[in-house]
Tab-separated table of C-alpha atoms and ligand atoms in Angstrom:
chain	number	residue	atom	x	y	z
A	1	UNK	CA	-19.477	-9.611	3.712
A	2	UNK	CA	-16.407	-12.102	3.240
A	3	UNK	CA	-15.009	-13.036	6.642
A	4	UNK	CA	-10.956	-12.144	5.467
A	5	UNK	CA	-9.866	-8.914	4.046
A	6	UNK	CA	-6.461	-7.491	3.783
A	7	UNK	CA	-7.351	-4.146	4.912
A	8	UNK	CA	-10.579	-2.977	6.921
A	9	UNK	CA	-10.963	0.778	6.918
A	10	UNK	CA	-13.401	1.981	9.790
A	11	UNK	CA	-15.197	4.742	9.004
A	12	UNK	CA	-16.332	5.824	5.317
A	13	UNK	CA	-15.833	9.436	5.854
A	14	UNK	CA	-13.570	11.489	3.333
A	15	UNK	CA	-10.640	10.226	5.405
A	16	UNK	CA	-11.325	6.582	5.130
A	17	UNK	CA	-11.971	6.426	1.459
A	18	UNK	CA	-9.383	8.473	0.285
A	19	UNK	CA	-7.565	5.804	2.236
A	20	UNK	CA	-9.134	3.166	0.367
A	21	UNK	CA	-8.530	4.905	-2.978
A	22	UNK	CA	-5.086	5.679	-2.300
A	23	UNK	CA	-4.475	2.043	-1.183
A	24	UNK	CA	-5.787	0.783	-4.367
A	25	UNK	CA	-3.695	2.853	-6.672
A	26	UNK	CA	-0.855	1.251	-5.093
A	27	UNK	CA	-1.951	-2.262	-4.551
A	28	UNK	CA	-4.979	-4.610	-5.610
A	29	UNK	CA	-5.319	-5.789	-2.110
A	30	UNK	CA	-8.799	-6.659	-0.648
A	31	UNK	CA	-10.467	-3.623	1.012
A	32	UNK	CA	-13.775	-3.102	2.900
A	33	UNK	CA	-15.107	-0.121	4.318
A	34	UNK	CA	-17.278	-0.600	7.176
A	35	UNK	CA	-19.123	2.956	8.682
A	36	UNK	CA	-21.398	2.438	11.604
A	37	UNK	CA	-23.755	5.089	10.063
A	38	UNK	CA	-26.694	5.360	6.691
A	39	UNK	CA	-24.449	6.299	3.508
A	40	UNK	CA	-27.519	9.479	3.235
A	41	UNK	CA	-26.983	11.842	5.955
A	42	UNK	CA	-26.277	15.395	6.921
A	43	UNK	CA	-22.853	15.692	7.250
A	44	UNK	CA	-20.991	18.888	8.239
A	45	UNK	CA	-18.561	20.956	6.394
A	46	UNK	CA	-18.727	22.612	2.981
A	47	UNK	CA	-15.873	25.194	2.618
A	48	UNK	CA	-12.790	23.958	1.335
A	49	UNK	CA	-9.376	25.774	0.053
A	50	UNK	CA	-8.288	25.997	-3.449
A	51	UNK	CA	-5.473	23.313	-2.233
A	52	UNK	CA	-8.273	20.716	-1.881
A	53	UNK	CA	-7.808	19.807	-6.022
A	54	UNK	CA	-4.383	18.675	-5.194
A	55	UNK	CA	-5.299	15.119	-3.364
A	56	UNK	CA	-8.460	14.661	-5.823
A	57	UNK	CA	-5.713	14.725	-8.760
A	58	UNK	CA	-4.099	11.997	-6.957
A	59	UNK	CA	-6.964	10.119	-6.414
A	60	UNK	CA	-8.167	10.138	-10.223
A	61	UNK	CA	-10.828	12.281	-9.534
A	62	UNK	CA	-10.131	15.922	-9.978
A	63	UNK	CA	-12.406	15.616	-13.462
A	64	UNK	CA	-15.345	14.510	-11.636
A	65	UNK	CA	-15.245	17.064	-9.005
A	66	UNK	CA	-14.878	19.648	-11.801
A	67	UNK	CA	-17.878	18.731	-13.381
A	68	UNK	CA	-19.893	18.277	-10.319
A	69	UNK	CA	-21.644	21.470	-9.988
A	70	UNK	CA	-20.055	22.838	-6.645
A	71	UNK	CA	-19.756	26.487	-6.218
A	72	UNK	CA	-16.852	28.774	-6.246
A	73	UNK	CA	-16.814	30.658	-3.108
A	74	UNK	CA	-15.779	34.690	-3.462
A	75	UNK	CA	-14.379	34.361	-0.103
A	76	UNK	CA	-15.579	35.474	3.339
A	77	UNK	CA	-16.752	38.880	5.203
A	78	UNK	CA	-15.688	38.431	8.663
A	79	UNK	CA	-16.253	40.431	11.920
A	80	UNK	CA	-14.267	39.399	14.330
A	81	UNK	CA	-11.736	41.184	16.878
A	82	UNK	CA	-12.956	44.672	15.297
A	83	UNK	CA	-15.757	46.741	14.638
A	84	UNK	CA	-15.325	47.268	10.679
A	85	UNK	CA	-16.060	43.773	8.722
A	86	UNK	CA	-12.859	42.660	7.191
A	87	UNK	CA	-12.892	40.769	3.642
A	88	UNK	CA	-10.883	37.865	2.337
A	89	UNK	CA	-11.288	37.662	-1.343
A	90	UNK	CA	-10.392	34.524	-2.759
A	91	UNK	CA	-10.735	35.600	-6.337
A	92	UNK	CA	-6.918	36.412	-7.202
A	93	UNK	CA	-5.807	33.420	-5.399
A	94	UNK	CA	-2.940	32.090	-7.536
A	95	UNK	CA	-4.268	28.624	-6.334
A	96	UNK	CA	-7.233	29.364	-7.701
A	97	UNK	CA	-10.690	29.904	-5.775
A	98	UNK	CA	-11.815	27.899	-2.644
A	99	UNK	CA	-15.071	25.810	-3.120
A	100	UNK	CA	-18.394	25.906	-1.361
A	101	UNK	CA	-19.359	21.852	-1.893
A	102	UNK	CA	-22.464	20.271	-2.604
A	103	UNK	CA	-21.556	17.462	0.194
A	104	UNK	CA	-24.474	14.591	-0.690
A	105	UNK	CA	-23.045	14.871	-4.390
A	106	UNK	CA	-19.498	15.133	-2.932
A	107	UNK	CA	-19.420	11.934	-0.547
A	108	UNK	CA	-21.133	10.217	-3.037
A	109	UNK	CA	-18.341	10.690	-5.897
A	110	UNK	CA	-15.742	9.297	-3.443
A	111	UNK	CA	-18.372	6.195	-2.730
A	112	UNK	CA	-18.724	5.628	-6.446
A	113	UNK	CA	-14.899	5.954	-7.180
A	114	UNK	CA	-14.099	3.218	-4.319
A	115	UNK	CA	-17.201	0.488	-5.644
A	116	UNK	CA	-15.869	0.830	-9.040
A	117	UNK	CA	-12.214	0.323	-7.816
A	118	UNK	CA	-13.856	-2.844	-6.224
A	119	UNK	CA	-13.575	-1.987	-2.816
A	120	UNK	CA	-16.284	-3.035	-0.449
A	121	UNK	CA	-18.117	-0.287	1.571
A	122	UNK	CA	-20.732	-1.356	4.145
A	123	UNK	CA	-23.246	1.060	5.360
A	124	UNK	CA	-24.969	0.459	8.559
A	125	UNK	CA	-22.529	-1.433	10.540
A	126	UNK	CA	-20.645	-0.470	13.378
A	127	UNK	CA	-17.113	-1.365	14.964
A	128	UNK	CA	-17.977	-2.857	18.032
A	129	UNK	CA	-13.983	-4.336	19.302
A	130	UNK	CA	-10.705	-5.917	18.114
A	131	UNK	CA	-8.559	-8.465	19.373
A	132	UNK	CA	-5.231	-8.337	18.258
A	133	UNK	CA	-3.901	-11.912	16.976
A	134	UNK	CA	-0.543	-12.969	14.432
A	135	UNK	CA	-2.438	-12.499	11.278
A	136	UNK	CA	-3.447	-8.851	12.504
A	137	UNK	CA	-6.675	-8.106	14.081
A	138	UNK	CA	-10.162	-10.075	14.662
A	139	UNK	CA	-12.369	-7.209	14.350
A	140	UNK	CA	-16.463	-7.827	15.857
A	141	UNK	CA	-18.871	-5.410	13.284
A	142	UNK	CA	-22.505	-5.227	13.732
A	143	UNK	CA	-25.025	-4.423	11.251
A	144	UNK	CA	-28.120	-2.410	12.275
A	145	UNK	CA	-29.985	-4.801	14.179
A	146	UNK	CA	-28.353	-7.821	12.683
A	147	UNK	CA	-26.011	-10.014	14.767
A	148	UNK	CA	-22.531	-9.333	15.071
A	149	UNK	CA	-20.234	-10.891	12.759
A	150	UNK	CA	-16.268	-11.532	13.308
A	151	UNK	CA	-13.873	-10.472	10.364
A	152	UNK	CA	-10.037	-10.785	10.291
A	153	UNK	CA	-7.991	-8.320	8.753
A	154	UNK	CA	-4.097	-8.106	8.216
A	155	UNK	CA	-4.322	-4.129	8.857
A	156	UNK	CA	-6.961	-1.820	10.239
A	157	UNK	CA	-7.267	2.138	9.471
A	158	UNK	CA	-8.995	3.573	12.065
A	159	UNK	CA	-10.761	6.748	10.038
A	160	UNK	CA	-13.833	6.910	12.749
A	161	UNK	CA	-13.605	10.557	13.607
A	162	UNK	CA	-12.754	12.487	16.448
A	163	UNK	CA	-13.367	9.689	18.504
A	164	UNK	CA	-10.846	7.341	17.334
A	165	UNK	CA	-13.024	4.807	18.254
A	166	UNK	CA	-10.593	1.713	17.450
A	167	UNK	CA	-7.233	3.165	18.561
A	168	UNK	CA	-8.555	4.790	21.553
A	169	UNK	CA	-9.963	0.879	22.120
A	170	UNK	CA	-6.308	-0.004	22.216
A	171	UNK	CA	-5.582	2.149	24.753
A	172	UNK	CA	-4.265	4.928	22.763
A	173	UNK	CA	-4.964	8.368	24.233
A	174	UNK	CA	-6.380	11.277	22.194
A	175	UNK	CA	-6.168	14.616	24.121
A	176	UNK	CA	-8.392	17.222	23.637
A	177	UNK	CA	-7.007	20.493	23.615
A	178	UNK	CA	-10.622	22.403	23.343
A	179	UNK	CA	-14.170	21.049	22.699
A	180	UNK	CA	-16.927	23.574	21.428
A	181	UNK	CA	-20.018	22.418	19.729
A	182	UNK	CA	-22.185	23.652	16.422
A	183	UNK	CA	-25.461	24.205	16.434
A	184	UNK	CA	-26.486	24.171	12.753
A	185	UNK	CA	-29.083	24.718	11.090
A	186	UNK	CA	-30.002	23.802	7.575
A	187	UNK	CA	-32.653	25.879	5.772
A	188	UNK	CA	-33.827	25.842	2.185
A	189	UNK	CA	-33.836	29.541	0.913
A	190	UNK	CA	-37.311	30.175	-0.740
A	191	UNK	CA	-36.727	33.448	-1.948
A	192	UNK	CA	-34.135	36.551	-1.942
A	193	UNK	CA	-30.836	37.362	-2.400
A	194	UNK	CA	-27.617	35.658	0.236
A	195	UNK	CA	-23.994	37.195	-0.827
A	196	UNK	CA	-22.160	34.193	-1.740
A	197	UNK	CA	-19.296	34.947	0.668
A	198	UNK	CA	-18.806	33.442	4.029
A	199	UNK	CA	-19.827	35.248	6.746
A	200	UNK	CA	-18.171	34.553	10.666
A	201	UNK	CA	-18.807	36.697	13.115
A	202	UNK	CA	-17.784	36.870	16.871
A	203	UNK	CA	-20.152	37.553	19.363
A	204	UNK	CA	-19.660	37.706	23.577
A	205	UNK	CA	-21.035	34.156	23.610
A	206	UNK	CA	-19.431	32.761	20.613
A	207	UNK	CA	-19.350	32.718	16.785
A	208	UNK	CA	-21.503	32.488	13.541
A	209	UNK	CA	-20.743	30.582	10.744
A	210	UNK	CA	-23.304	31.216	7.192
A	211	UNK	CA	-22.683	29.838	4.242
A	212	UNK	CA	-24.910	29.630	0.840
A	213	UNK	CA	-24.752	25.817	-0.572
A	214	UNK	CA	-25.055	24.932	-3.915
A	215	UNK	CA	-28.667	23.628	-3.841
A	216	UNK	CA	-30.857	26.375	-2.800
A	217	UNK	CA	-29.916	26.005	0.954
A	218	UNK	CA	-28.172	28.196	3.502
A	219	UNK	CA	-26.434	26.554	6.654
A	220	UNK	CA	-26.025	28.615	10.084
A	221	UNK	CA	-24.001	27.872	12.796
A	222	UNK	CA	-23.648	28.823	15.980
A	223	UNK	CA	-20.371	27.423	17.872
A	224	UNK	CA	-20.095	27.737	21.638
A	225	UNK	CA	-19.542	26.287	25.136
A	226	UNK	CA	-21.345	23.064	26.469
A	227	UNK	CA	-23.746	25.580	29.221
A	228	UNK	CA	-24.619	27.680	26.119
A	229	UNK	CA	-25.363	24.960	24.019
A	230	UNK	CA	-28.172	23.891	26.722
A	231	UNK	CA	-29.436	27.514	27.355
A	232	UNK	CA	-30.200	27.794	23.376
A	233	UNK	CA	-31.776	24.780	22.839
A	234	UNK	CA	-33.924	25.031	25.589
A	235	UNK	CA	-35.583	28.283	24.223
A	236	UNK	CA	-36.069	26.411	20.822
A	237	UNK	CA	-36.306	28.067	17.677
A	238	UNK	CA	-36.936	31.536	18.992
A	239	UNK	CA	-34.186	31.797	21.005
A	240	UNK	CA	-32.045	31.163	18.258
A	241	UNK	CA	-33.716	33.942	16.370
A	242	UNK	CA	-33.294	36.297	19.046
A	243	UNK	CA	-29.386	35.170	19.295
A	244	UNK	CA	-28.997	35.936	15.480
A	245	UNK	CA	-31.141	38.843	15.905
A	246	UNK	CA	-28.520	40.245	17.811
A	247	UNK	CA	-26.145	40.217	15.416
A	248	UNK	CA	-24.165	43.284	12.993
A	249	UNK	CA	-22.989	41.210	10.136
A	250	UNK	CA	-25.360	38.273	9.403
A	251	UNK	CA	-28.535	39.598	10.570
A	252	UNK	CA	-28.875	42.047	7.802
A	253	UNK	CA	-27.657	39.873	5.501
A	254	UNK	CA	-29.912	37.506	5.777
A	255	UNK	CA	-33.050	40.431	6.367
A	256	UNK	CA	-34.857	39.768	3.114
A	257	UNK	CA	-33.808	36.424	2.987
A	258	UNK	CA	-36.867	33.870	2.957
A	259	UNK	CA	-35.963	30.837	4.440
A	260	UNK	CA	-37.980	27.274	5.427
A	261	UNK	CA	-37.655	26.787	9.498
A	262	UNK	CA	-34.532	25.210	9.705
A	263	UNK	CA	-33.490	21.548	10.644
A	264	UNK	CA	-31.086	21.672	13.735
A	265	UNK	CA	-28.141	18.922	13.740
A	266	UNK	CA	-25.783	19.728	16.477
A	267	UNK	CA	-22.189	18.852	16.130
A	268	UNK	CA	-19.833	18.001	18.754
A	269	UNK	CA	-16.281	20.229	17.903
A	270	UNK	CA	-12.948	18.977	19.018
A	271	UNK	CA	-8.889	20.293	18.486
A	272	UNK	CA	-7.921	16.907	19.949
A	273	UNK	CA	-4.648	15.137	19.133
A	274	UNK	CA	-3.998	11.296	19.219
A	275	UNK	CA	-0.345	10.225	20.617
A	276	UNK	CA	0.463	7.790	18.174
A	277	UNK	CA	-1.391	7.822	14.586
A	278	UNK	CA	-0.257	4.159	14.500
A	279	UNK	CA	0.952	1.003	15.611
A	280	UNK	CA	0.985	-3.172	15.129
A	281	UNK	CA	-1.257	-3.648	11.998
A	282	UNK	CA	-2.848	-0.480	12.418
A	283	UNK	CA	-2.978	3.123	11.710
A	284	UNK	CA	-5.162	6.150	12.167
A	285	UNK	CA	-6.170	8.850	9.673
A	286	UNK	CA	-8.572	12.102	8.920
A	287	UNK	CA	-10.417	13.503	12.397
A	288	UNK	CA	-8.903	10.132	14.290
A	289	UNK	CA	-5.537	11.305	14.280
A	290	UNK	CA	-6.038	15.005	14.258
A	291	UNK	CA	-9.696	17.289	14.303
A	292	UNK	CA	-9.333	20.650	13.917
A	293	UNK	CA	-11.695	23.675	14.980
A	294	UNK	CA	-13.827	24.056	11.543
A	295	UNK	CA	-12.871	27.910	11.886
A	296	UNK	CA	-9.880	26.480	10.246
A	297	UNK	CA	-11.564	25.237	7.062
A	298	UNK	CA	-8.802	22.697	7.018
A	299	UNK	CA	-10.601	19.599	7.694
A	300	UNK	CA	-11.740	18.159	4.260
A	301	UNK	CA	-8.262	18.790	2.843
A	302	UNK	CA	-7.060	17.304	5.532
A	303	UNK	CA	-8.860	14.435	5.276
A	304	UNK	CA	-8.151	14.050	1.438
A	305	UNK	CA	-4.432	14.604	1.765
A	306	UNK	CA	-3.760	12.615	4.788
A	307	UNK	CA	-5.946	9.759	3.165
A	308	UNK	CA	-3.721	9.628	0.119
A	309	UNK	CA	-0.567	9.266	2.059
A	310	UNK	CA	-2.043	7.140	4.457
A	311	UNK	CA	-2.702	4.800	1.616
A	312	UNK	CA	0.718	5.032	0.376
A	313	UNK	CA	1.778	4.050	3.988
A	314	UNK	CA	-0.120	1.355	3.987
A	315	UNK	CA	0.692	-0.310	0.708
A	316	UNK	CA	4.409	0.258	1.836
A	317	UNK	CA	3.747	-1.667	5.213
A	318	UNK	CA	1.721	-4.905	3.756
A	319	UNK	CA	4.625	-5.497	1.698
A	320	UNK	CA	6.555	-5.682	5.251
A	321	UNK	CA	8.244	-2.031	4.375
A	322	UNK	CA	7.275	0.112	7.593
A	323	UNK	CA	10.049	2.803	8.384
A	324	UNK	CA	7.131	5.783	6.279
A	325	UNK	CA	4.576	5.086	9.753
A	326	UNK	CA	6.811	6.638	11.924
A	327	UNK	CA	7.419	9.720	9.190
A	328	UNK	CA	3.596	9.867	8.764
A	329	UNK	CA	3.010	10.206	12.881
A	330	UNK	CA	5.351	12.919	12.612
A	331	UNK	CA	3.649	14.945	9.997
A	332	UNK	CA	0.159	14.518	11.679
A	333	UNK	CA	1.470	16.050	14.721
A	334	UNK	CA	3.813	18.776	13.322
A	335	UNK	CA	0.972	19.872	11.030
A	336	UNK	CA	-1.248	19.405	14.221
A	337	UNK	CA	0.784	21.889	16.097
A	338	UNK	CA	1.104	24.728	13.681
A	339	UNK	CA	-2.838	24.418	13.703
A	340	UNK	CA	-3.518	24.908	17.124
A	341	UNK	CA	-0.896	27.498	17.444
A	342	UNK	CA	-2.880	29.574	14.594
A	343	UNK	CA	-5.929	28.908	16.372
A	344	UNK	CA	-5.233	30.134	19.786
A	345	UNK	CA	-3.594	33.564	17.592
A	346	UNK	CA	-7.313	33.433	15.948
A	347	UNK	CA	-9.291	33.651	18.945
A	348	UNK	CA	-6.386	35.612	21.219
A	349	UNK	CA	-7.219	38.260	18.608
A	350	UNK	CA	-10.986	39.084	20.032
A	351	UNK	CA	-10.458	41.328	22.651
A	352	UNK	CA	-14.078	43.041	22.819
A	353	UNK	CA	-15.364	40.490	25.062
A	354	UNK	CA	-12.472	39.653	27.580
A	355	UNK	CA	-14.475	39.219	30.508
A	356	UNK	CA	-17.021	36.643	28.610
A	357	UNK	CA	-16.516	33.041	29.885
A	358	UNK	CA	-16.529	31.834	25.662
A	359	UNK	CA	-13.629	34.088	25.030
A	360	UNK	CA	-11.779	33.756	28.596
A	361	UNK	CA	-11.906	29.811	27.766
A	362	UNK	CA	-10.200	30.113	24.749
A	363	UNK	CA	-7.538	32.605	25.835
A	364	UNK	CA	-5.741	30.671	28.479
A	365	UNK	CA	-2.116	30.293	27.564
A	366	UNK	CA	-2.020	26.803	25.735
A	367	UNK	CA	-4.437	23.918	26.251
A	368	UNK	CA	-7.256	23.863	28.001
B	1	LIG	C1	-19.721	21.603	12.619
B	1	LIG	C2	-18.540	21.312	11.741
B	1	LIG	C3	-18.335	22.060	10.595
B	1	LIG	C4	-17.234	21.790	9.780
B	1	LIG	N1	-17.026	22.556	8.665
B	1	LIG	C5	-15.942	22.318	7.876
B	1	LIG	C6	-15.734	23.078	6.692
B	1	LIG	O1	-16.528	23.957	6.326
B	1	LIG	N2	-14.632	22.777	5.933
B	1	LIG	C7	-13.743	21.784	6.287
B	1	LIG	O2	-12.768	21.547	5.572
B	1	LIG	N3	-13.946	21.034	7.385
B	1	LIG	C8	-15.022	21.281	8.180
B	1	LIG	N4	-15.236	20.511	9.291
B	1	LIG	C9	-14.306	19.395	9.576
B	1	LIG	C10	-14.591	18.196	8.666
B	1	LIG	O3	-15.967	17.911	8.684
B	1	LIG	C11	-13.824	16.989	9.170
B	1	LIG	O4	-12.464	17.337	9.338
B	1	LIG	C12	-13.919	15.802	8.202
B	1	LIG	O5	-15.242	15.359	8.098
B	1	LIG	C13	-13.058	14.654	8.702
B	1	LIG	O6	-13.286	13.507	7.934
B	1	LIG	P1	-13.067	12.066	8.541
B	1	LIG	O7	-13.332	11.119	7.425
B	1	LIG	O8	-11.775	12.012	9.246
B	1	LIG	O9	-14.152	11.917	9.695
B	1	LIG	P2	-15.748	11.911	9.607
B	1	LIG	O10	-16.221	12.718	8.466
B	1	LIG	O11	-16.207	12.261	10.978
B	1	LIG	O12	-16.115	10.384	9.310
B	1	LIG	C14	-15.987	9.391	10.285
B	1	LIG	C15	-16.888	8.234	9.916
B	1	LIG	O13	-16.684	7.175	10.844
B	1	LIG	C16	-17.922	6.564	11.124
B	1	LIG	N5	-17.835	5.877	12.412
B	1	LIG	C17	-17.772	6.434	13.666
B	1	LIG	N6	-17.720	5.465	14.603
B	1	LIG	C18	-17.747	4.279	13.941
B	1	LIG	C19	-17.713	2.903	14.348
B	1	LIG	N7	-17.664	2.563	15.641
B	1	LIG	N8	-17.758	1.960	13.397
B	1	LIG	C20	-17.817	2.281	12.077
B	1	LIG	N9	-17.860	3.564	11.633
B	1	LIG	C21	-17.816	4.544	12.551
B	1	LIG	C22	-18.923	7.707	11.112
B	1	LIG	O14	-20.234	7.243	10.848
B	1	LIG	C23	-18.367	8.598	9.995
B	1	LIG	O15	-18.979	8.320	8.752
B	1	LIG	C24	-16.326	20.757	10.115
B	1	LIG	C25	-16.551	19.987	11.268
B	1	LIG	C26	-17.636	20.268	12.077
B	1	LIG	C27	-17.850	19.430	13.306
């Protein structure tokens, strides 16, 4: 690791190397990624809309992810709010059809595209803290049990995640409108038939999420409340069987479905909002600025998208031009707020289960 960069990007998540990309189409500036976590990991989220092609094209890279292998998705069979099963086919979208992605082979085009573009990515080493100084910031990394190492950079994207681990360091506040969390679990499918589609069903103490992925696997998810979370794992796998058991729309679908005994990841799941997406040598992209509810299916594109102006940004402000950071705060939060107003009209419309704490905790008018 060299000691000076221009730009350190925290985080190598699709945020923070579409960052990196974007940067580099602009300007041949020196770049290193840093992520805190193994570049081979499970890493959630697989559904993505049509739009999604749109920032690949401007990152070079629409041709690989064409001839990548991921899967088409038909759409989605949801029950939710209602007893029938409602379907959203995304066949005759004019944008063309969503995607169900193959996310190992996925993160690893973007990690390819940014080592050929000779920008450094470090796995395995974590933002520890900054201190702000006139030739930007003196960041402190560590690697995985190595020491920790000092390394100045001009600017800093903070593209950690939900946490916004760096600008929240600063003192920057990210409010949390709701926080739910996933149980998944990742099965391979040994034998049988799953419908393609995406099923999401509502049930009293939350939803389920199941999804067929492009190599032989099938992720459910549950999404609920903290006290729920603890109640399920307690009772282990066959409480979760009983839960799913229980339901009208993806317990029959998956009936003759034979799958290995699942590996459980839980995920933390926020609709938090940072104030300020930026500031003196540094701004915030992806799930740091904004994370949205993954009912939303918006957070890849996201990602992507706000990564390839964030690089433009960027490139604007090392050459001392910053009047497009202020524009770019804006957009995070207007998008921000049409998201969360769609979500709360989402889950206001499930009105089976009004007197269950899940659903009562999502219908308060505005934030929780
Ligand atoms: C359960 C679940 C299911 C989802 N499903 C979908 C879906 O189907 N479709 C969709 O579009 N979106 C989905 N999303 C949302 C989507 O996953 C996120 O919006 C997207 O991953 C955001 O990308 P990001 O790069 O901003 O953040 P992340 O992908 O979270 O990447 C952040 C990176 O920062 C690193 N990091 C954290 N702290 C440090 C540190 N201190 N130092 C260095 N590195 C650090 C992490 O290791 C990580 O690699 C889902 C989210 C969840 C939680």
């Amino acid at each position: 690791m060299a000691s000076t960069y221009d730009v350190v990007v925290l985080g190598a998540g699709p945020a923070g190397v579409a960052t990196a990309l974007s940067l580099r189409s602009f300007s041949d500036c020196s770049i290193l990624i840093a992520d805190a976590g193994e570049q081979k990991r499970e890493r959630a989220g697989e559904s993505a809309p049509p739009d999604l092609l749109a920032p690949l094209r401007r990152l070079q890279l629409e041709a690989n992810f064409l001839a990548a292998g991921h899967m088409h998705s038909p759409g989605s069979a949801v029950l939710w709010g209602r007893e029938q099963v409602g379907y959203n086919d995304h066949l005759l979208n004019p944008m063309g059809p969503s995607w169900r992605l193959n996310r190992p082979v996925f993160d690893a085009m973007l990690v390819e595209a940014a080592l050929e573009r000779e920008i450094s990515v470090q796995w395995n080493t974590r933002y520890l803290r900054a201190k702000a100084n006139e030739a930007g910031f003196l960041l402190t990394l560590a690697e995985r049990s190595g020491p920790e190492k000092e390394v100045q950079a001009r600017w800093v994207v903070d593209a950690t995640g939900p946490l916004a681990r760096f600008a929240t360091d600063l003192g920057v506040k990210k409010r949390t409108d709701d926080q739910l969390f996933g149980l998944a679990g990742f099965s391979i499918v040994h034998a049988g038939q799953i419908k393609k589609q995406v099923l999401v069903e509502s049930t009293p103490e939350g939803w389920w999420y199941a999804a067929y992925l492009p190599d032989h696997r099938l992720i459910h998810m549950f999404v609920t409340d903290a006290p729920q979370l603890r109640q399920l794992k307690a009772a282990g796998a066959a409480g979760w069987a009983a839960l799913l058991s229980h339901t009208q729309l993806l317990s029959p679908a998956l009936a003759d479905v034979q799958l290995a005994q699942p590996e459980f990841h839980t995920f933390p799941i926020y609709s938090s909002l940072l104030e300020q997406a930026y500031g003196e040598h540094w701004l915030a992209v992806g799930d740091a600025t904004a994370t949205y509810d993954p009912i939303a299916s918006q957070g890849l594109y996201k990602a992507l998208s706000d990564g390839v102006t964030a690089g433009r940004v960027l490139a604007a402000a090392l050459q001392g031009q910053r009047k497009e950071l202020e524009q770019y705060d804006r957009g995070v939060k207007e998008r921000y707020a049409r998201y969360f107003d769609q979500r709360c009209g989402l889950y206001g419309q499930e009105r089976r289960w009004a007197g269950a704490e899940f659903w009562r905790n999502r219908q308060v008018a505005g934030p929780l």
